[in-house]
Tab-separated table of C-alpha atoms and ligand atoms in Angstrom:
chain	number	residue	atom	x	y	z
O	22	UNK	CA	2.293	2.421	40.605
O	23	UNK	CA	-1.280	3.530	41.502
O	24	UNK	CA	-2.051	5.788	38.302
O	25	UNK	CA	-0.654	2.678	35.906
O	26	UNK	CA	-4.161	1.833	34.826
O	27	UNK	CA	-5.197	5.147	34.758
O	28	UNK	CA	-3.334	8.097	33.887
O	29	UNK	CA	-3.156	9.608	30.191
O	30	UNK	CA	-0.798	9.604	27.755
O	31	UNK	CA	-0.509	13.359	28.091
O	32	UNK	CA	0.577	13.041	31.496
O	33	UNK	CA	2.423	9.972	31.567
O	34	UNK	CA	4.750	10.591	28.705
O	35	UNK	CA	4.669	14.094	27.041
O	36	UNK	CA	7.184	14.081	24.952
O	37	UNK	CA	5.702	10.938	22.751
O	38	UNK	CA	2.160	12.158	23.223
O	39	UNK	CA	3.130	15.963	21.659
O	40	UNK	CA	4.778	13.822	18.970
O	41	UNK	CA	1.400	12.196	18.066
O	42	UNK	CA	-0.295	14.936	18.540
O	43	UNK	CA	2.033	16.537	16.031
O	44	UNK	CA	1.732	13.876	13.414
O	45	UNK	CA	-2.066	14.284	13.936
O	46	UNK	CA	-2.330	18.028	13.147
O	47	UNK	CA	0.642	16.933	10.253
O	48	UNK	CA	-1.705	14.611	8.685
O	49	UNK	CA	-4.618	16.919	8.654
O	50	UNK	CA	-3.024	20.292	7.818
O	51	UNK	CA	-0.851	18.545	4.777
O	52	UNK	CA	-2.520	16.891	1.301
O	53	UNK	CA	-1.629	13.370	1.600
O	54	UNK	CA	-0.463	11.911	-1.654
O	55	UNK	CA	1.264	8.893	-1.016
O	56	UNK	CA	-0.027	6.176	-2.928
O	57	UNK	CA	0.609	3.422	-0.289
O	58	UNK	CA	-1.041	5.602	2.296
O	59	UNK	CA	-4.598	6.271	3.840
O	60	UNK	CA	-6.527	7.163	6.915
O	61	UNK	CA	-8.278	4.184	8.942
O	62	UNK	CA	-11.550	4.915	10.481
O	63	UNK	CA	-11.913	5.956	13.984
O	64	UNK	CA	-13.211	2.026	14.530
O	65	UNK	CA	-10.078	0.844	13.475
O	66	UNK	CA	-7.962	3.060	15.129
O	67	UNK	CA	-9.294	2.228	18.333
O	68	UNK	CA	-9.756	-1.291	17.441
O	69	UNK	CA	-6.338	-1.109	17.252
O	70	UNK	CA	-5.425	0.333	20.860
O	71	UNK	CA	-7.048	-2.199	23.034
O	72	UNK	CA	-6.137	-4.709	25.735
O	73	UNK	CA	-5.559	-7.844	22.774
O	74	UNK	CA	-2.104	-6.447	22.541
O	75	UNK	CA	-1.298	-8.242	25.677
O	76	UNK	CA	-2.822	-11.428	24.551
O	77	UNK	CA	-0.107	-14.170	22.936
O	78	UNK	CA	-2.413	-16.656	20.363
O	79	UNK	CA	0.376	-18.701	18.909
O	80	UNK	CA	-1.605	-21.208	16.359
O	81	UNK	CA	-5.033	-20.656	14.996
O	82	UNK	CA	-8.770	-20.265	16.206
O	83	UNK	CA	-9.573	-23.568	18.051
O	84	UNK	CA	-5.619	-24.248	18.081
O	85	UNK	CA	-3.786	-22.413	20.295
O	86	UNK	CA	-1.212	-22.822	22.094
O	87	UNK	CA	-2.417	-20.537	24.719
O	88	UNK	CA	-4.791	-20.369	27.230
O	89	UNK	CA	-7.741	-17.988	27.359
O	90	UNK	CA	-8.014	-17.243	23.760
O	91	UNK	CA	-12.011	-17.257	23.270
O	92	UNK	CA	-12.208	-13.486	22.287
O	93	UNK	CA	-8.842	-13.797	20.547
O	94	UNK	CA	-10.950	-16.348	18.184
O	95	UNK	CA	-13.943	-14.158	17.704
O	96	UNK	CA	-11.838	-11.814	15.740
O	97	UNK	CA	-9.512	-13.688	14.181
O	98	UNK	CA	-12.368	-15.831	12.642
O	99	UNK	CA	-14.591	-12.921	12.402
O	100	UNK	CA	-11.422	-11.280	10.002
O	101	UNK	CA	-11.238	-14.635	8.125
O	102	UNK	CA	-15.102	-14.974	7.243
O	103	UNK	CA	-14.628	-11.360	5.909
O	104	UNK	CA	-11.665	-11.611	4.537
O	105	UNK	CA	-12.729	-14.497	2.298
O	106	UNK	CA	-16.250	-13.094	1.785
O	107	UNK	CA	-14.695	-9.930	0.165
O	108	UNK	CA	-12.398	-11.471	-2.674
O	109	UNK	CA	-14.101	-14.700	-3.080
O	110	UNK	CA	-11.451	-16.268	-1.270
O	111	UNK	CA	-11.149	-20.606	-0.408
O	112	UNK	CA	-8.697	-19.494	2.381
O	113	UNK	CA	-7.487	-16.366	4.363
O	114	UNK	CA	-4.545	-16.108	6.607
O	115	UNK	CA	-5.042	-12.488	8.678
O	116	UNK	CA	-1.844	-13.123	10.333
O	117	UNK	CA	0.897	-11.566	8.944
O	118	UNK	CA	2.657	-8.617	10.541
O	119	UNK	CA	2.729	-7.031	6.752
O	120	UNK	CA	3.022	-7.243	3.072
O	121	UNK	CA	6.639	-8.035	3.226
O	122	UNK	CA	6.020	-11.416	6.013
O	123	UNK	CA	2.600	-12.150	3.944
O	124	UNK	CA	4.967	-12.635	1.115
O	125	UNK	CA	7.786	-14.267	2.644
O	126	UNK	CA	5.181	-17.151	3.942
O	127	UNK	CA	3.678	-17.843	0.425
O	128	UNK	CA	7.726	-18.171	-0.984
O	129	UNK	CA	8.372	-20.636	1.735
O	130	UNK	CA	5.126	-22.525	1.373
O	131	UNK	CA	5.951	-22.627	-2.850
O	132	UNK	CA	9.628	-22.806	-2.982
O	133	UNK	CA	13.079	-24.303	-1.354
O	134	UNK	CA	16.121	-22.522	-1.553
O	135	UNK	CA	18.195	-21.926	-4.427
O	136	UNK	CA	14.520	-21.851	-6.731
O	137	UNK	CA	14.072	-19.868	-9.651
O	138	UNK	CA	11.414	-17.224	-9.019
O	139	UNK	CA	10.251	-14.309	-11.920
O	140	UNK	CA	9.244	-10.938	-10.458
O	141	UNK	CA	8.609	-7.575	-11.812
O	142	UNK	CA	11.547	-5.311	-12.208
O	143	UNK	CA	11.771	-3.294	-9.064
O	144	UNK	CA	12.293	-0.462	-11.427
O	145	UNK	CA	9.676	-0.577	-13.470
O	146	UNK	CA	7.215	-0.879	-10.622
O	147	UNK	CA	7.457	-4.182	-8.434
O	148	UNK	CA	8.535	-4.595	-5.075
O	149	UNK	CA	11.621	-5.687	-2.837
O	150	UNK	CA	10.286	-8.784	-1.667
O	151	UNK	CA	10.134	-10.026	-5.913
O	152	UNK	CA	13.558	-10.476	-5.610
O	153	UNK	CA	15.590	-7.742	-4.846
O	154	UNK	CA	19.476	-8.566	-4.115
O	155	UNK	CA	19.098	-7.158	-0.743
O	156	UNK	CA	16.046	-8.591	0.335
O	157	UNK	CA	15.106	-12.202	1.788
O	158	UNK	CA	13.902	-13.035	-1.954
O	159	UNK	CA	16.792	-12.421	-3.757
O	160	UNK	CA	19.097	-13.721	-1.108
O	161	UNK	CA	17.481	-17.047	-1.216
O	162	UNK	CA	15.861	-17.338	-4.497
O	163	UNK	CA	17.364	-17.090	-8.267
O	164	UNK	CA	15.890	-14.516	-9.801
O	165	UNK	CA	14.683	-13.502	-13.411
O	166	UNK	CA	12.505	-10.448	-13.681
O	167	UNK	CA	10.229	-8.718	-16.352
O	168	UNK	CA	8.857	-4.948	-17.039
O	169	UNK	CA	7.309	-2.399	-19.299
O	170	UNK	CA	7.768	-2.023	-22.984
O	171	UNK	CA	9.872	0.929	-23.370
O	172	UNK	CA	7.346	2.875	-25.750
O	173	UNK	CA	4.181	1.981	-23.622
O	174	UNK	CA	5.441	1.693	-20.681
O	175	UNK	CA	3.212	-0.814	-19.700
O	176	UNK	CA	3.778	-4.811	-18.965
O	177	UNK	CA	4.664	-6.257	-21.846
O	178	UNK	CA	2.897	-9.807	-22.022
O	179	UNK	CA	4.884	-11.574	-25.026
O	180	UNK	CA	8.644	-10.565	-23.321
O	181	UNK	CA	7.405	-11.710	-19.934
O	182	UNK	CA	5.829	-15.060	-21.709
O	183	UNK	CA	9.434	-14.993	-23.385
O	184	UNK	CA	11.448	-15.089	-20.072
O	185	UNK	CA	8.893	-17.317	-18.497
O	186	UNK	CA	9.859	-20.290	-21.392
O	187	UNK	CA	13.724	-19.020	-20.939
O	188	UNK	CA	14.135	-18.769	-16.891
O	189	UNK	CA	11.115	-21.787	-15.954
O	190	UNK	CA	10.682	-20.007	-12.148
O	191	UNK	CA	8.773	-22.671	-9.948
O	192	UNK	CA	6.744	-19.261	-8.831
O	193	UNK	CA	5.772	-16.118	-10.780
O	194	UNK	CA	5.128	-13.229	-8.835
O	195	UNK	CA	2.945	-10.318	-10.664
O	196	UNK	CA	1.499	-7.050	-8.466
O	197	UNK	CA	3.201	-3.854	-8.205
O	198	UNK	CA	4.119	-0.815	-6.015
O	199	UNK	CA	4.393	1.691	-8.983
O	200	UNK	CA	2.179	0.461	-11.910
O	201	UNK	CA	-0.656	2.567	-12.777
O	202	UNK	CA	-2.033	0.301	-15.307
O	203	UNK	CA	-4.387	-2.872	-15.053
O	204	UNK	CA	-2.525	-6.036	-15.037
O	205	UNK	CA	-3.608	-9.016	-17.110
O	206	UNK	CA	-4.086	-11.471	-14.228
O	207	UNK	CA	-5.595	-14.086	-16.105
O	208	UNK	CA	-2.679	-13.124	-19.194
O	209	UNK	CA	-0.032	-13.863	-16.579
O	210	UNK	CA	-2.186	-16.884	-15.472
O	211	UNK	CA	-1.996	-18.981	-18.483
O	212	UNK	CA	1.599	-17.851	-19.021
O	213	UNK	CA	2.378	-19.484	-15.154
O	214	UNK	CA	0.375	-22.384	-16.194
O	215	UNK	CA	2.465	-22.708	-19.520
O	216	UNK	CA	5.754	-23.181	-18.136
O	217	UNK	CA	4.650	-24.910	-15.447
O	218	UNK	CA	4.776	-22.145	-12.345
O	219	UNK	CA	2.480	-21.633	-9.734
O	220	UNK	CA	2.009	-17.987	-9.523
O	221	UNK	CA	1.274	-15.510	-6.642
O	222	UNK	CA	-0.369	-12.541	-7.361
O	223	UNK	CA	0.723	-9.274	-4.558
O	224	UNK	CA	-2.181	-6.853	-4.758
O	225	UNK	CA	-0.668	-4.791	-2.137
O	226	UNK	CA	-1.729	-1.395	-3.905
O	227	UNK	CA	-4.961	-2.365	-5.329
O	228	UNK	CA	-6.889	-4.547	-2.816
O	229	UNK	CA	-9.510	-2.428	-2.415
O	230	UNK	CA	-10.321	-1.997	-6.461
O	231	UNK	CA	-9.904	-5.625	-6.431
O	232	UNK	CA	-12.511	-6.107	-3.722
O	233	UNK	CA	-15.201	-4.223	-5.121
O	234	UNK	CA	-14.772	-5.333	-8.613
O	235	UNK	CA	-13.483	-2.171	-10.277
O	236	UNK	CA	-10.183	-4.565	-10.764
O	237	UNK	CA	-10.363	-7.610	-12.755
O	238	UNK	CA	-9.583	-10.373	-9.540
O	239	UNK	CA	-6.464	-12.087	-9.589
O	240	UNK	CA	-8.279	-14.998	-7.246
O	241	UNK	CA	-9.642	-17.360	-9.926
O	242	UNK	CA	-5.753	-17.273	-11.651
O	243	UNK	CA	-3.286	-17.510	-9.204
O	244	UNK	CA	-2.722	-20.307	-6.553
O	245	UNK	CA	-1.717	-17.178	-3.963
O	246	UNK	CA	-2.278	-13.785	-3.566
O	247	UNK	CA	-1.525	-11.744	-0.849
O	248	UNK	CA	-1.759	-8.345	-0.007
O	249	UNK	CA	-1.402	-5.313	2.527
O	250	UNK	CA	-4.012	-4.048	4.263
O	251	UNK	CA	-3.286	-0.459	4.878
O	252	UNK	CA	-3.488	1.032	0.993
O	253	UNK	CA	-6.302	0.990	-0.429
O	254	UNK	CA	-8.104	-1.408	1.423
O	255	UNK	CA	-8.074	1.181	4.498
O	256	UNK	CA	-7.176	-1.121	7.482
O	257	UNK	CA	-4.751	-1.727	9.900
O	258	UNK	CA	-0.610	-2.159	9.124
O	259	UNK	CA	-0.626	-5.318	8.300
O	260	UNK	CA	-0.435	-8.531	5.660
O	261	UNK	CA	-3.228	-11.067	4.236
O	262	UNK	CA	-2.645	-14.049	2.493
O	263	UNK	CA	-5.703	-15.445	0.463
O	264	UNK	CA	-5.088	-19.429	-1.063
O	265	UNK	CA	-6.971	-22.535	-2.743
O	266	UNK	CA	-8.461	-24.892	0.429
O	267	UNK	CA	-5.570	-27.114	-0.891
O	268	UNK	CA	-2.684	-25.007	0.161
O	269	UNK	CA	-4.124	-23.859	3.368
O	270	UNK	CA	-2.699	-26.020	5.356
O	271	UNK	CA	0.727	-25.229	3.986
O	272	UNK	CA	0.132	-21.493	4.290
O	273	UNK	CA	-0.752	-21.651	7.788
O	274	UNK	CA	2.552	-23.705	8.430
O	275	UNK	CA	4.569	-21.108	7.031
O	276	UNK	CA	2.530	-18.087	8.539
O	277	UNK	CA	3.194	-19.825	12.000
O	278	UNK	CA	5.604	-21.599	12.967
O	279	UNK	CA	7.338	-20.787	10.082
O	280	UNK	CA	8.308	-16.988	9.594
O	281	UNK	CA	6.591	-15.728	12.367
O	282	UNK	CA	5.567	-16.007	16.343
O	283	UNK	CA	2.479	-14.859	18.067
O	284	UNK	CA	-0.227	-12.764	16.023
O	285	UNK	CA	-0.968	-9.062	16.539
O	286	UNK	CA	-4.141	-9.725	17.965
O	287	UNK	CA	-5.049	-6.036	18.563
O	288	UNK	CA	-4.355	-5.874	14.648
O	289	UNK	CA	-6.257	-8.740	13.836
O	290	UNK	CA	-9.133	-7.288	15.396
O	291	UNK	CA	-8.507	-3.989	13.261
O	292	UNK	CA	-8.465	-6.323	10.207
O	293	UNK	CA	-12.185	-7.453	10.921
O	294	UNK	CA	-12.971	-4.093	11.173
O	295	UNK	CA	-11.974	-2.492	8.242
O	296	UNK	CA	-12.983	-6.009	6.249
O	297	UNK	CA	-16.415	-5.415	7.448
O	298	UNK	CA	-16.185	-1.697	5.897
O	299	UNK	CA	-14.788	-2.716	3.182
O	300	UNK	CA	-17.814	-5.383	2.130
O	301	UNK	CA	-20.457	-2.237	2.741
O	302	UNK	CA	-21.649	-0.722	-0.043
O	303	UNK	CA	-19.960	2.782	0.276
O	304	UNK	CA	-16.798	1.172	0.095
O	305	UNK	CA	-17.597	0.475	-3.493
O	306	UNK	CA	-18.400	3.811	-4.233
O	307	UNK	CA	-15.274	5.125	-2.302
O	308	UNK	CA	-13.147	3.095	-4.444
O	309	UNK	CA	-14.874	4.389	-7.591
O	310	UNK	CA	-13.947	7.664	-6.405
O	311	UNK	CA	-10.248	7.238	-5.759
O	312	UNK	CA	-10.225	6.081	-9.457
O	313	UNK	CA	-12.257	8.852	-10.721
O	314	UNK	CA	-9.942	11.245	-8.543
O	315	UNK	CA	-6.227	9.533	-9.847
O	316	UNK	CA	-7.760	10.171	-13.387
O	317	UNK	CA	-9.004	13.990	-12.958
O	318	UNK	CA	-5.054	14.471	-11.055
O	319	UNK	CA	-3.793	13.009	-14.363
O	320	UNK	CA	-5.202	14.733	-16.619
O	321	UNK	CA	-4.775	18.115	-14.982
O	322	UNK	CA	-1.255	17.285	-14.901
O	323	UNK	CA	-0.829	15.936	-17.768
O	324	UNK	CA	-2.239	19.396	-18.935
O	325	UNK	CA	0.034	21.569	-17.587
O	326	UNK	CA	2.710	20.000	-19.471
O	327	UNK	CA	4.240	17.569	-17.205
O	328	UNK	CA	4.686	13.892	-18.802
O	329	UNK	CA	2.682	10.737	-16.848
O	330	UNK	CA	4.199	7.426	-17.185
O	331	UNK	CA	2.344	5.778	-19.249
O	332	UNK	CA	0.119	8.092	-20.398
O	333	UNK	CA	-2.114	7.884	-17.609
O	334	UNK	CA	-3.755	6.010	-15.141
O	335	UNK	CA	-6.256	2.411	-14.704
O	336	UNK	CA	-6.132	2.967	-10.755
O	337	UNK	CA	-5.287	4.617	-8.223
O	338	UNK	CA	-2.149	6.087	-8.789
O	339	UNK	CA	-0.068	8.152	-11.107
O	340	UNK	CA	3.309	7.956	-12.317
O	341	UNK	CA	5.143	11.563	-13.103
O	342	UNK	CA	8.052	11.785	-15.361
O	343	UNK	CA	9.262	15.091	-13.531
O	344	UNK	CA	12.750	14.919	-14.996
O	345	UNK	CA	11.775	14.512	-18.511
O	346	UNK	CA	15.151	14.689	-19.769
O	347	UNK	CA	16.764	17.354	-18.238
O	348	UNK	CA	13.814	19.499	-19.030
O	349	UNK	CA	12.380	19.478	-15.802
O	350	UNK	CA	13.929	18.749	-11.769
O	351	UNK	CA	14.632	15.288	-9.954
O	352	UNK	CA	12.304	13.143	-8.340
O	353	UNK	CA	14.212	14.336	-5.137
O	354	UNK	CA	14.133	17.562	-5.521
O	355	UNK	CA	10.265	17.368	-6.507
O	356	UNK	CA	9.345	15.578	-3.611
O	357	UNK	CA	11.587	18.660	-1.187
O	358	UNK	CA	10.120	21.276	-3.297
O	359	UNK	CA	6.185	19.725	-2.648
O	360	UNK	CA	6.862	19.184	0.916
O	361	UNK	CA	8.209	22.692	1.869
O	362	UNK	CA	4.079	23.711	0.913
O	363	UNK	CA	2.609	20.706	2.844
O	364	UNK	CA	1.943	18.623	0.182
O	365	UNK	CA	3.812	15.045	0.874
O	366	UNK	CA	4.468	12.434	-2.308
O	367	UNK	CA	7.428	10.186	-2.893
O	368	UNK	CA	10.005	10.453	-5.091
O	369	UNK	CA	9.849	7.285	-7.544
O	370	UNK	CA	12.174	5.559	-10.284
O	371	UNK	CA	10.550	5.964	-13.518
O	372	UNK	CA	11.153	2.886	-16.210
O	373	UNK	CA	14.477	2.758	-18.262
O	374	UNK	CA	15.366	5.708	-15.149
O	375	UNK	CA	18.745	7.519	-15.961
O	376	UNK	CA	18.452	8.741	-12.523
O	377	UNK	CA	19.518	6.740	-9.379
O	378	UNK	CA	16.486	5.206	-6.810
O	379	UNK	CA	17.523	7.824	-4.607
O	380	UNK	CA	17.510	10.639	-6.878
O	381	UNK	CA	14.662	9.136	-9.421
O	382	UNK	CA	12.884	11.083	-12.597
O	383	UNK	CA	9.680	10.233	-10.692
O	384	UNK	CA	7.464	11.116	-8.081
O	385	UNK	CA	4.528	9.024	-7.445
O	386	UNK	CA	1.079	10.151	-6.527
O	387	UNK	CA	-1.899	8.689	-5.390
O	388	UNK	CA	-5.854	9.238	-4.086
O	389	UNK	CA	-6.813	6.942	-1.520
O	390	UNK	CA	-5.883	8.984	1.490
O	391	UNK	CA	-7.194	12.072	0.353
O	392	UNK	CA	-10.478	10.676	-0.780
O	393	UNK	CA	-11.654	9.465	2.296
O	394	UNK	CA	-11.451	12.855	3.911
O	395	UNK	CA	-13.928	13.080	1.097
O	396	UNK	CA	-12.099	15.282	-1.839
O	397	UNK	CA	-13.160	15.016	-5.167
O	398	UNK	CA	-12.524	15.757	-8.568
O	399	UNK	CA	-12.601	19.442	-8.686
O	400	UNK	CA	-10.421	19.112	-5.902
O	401	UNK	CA	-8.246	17.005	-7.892
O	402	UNK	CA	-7.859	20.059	-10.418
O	403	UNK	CA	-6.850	22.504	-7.764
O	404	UNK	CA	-4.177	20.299	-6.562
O	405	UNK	CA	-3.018	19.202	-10.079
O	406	UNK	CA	-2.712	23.068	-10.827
O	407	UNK	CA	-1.049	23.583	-7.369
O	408	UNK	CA	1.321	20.381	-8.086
O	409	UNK	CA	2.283	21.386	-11.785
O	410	UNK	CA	3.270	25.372	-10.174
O	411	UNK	CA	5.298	24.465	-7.723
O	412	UNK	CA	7.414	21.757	-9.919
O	413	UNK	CA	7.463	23.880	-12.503
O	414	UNK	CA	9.302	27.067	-10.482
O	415	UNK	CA	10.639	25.022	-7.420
O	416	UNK	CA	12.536	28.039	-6.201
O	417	UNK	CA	10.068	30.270	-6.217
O	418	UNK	CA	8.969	31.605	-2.563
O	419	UNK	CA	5.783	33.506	-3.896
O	420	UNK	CA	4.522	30.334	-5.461
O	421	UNK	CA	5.249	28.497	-2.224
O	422	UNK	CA	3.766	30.947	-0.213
O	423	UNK	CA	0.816	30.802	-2.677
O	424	UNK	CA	0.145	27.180	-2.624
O	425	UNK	CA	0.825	27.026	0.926
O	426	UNK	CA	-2.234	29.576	1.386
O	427	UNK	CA	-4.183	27.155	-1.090
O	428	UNK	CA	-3.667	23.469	0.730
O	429	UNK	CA	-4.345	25.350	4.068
O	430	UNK	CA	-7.549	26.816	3.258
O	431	UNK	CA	-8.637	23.164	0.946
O	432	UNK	CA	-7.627	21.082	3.963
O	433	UNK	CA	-9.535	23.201	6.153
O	434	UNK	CA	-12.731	21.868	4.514
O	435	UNK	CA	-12.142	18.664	5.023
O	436	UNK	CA	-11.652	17.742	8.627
O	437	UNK	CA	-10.109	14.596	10.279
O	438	UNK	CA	-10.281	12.830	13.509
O	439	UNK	CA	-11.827	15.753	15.846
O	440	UNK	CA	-11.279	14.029	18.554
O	441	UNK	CA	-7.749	13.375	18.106
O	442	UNK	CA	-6.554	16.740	17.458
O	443	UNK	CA	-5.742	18.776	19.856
O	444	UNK	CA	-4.689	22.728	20.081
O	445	UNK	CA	-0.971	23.446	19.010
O	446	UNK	CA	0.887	23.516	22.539
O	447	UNK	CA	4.757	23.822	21.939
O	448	UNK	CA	7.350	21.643	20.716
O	449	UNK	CA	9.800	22.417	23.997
O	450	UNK	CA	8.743	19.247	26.095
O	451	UNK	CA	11.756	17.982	27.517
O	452	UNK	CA	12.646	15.415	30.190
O	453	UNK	CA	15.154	17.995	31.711
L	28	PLP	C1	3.603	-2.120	0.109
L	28	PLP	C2	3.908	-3.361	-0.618
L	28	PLP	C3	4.389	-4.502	0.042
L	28	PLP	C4	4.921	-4.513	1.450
L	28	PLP	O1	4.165	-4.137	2.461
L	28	PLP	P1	4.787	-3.820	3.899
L	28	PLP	O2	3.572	-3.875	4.758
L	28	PLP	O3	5.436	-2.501	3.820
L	28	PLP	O4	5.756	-4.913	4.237
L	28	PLP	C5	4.517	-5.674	-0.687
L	28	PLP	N1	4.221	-5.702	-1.993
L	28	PLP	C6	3.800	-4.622	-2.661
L	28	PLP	C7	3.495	-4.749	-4.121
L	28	PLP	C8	3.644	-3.415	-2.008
L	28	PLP	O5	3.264	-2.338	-2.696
């Protein structure tokens, strides 16, 4: 095939390049409010579409069980050295294919099946892979599980010390997908300690306040903490594991050849990038901004008379109580109603929900994405305002048509990837 080496996406496969070019022109024309989300660099992106996706690395730098992995090393130590350097890390494995794998690895490494584990209630903010029935943690694992006071709505430290004493897990597993609060890592620390766990702290959501400080560490408390890399630490897709030296070894193992085969290479090399953002200094001031943003979004909110979980917000994200009783709609129908005007959140269980996960009394918001196209807090206040109208007369078309006006002409200001998005040309591609 002469043009295999050569010819453009465009031309070699229209119907998935109008799709991405789509999603492009989606991503930039829309406000992007989903906490777990953000948008790479142009580095990383491209870091990302290179030639190491044909490369197989099975083992570690200097340990391979392939030939001809020099370059393959470069970034893969290159990722380590930053990865470490940022949180203050003994050891980094940059391996994992995401959060879900980085966290599988660290329950092998600390546990045998049929071992008691404690997680955070999935309701009340934690995650699938803290023991949910369905998922590899729960299937393997016994599992006890903690939450939120029901009048603060925030972790409550003496009933998870409580069901520490009562359940003894062999690991305690604190981070969150849905907690807008700062956790008491070195709280749940001592409490692990106590009954005798080891504890792994997943800082999926909050990496990136962790790494520049504006988020009390969980590294000097727990024996493992892993983490995503996409939130709001702004890299790749992908999983991290951070560990003591003494567990390294044991991490590795269960990294490779224990839950996993070759490395994403290409990724790995979009890790190192985005690490090596992340320990500039702007990163810290781009995290202080996605803080300062979440907090201007809640109070606007908050406001016009919708109710945040919690009161408010620590980080980077905000819980809304859209339901409030009856008073108000469903997460669901919240997250339809935003969407018809271009503005994309999830629907989210709220704690104590009366609602079903699929229908929820939440939505959940976040900043990250939308303050690296640079958006700040006045911003925030438009959007709050545009938010709290459109929830608060879903059915109206002249609101909608209103706010849709309103996110076009605010996204407008803030451009993305130039060179990435190309005119609208048609949806009828087909193969016909
Ligand atoms: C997002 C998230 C994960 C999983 O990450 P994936 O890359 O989707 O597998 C794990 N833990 C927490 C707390 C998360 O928020």
């Amino acid at each position: 095939m002469s043009d295999f080496f050569t010819a453009n996406i465009s031309e070699a496969d229209p119907i998935v390049s109008n799709a991405i070019d789509n999603e492009v022109r989606r991503q930039t024309e829309g406000l992007e409010l989903i906490a777990s989300e953000n948008f790479v660099s142009e580095a990383v992106l491209q870091a990302m579409g290179t030639v190491f996706t044909n490369k197989y690395a099975e083992g570690y730098p200097g340990k391979r069980y392939y030939g001809g992995c020099e370059f393959a090393d470069v970034v893969e130590n290159l990722a380590i050295d930053r990865a470490t350097q940022l949180f203050g890390a003994e050891h980094a494995n940059v391996q994992p294919h995401a959060g879900a794998q980085a966290n599988m690895a660290v329950l092998m490494t600390a546990l045998d099946h049929g071992d008691q584990i404690l997680g955070m209630n999935l309701s009340h903010g934690g995650h699938l892979t803290h023991g949910h029935p369905l998922n590899f943690s729960g299937i393997n694992y016994k599992v006890a599980d903690y939450g939120v006071s029901r009048d603060t709505e925030q972790i409550d430290y003496d009933e998870l010390e409580r069901i520490a004493e009562e359940s003894k897990p062999k690991l305690l597993i604190c981070g969150a997908s849905a907690y807008p609060r700062t956790i008491d890592f070195e709280r749940i620390g001592e409490i692990g300690r106590s009954v005798g766990a080891k504890i792994m702290a997943d800082i999926a959501h909050i990496a990136g306040l962790v790494a520049t400080g504006l988020h009390p560490s969980p590294v000097p408390h727990c024996e493992f903490v892993t983490t995503t890399t996409h939130k709001t630490l702004r890299g790749p897709r992908g999983g991290l594991i951070l560990c003591r030296e003494e567990f390294a070894a044991d991490v590795n193992r269960s990294v490779f050849p224990g839950t996993q085969g070759g490395p994403l290479v290409h990724i790995i090399a979009a890790k190192a990038v985005a690490f090596g953002e992340a320990l500039r200094d702007d990163f810290k001031i781009y995290q202080q901004q996605i803080i300062d943003n979440a907090r201007v979004l809640a109070t606007t909110l908050s406001d016009a008379g919708l109710r945040l979980v919690s009161g408010g917000t620590d980080n980077h994200l905000v819980l809304v109580d859209v339901f409030m009783d009856g008073k108000g709609i469903t997460g669901k129908a919240a997250e339809k109603a935003l969407g018809d005007v271009e503005i994309t959140v999830n629907k989210n269980t709220i704690p104590f929900d009366t609602q079903k996960p699929f229908i929820a009394s939440g939505i959940r918001l976040g900043t990250p994405a939308l303050t690296t196209r640079g958006m700040k807090e006045a911003d925030m206040r438009l959007i709050g305002k545009m938010i709290a109208s459109v929830i608060q007369d879903p059915e109206s078309e002249e609101v909608k048509a209103r706010v849709r006006r309103d996110v076009a002409e605010l996204t407008a200001k803030f451009p993305m990837y130039p060179d990435r998005l190309k005119e609208p040309h048609g949806d009828a591609v087909s193969m016909s």
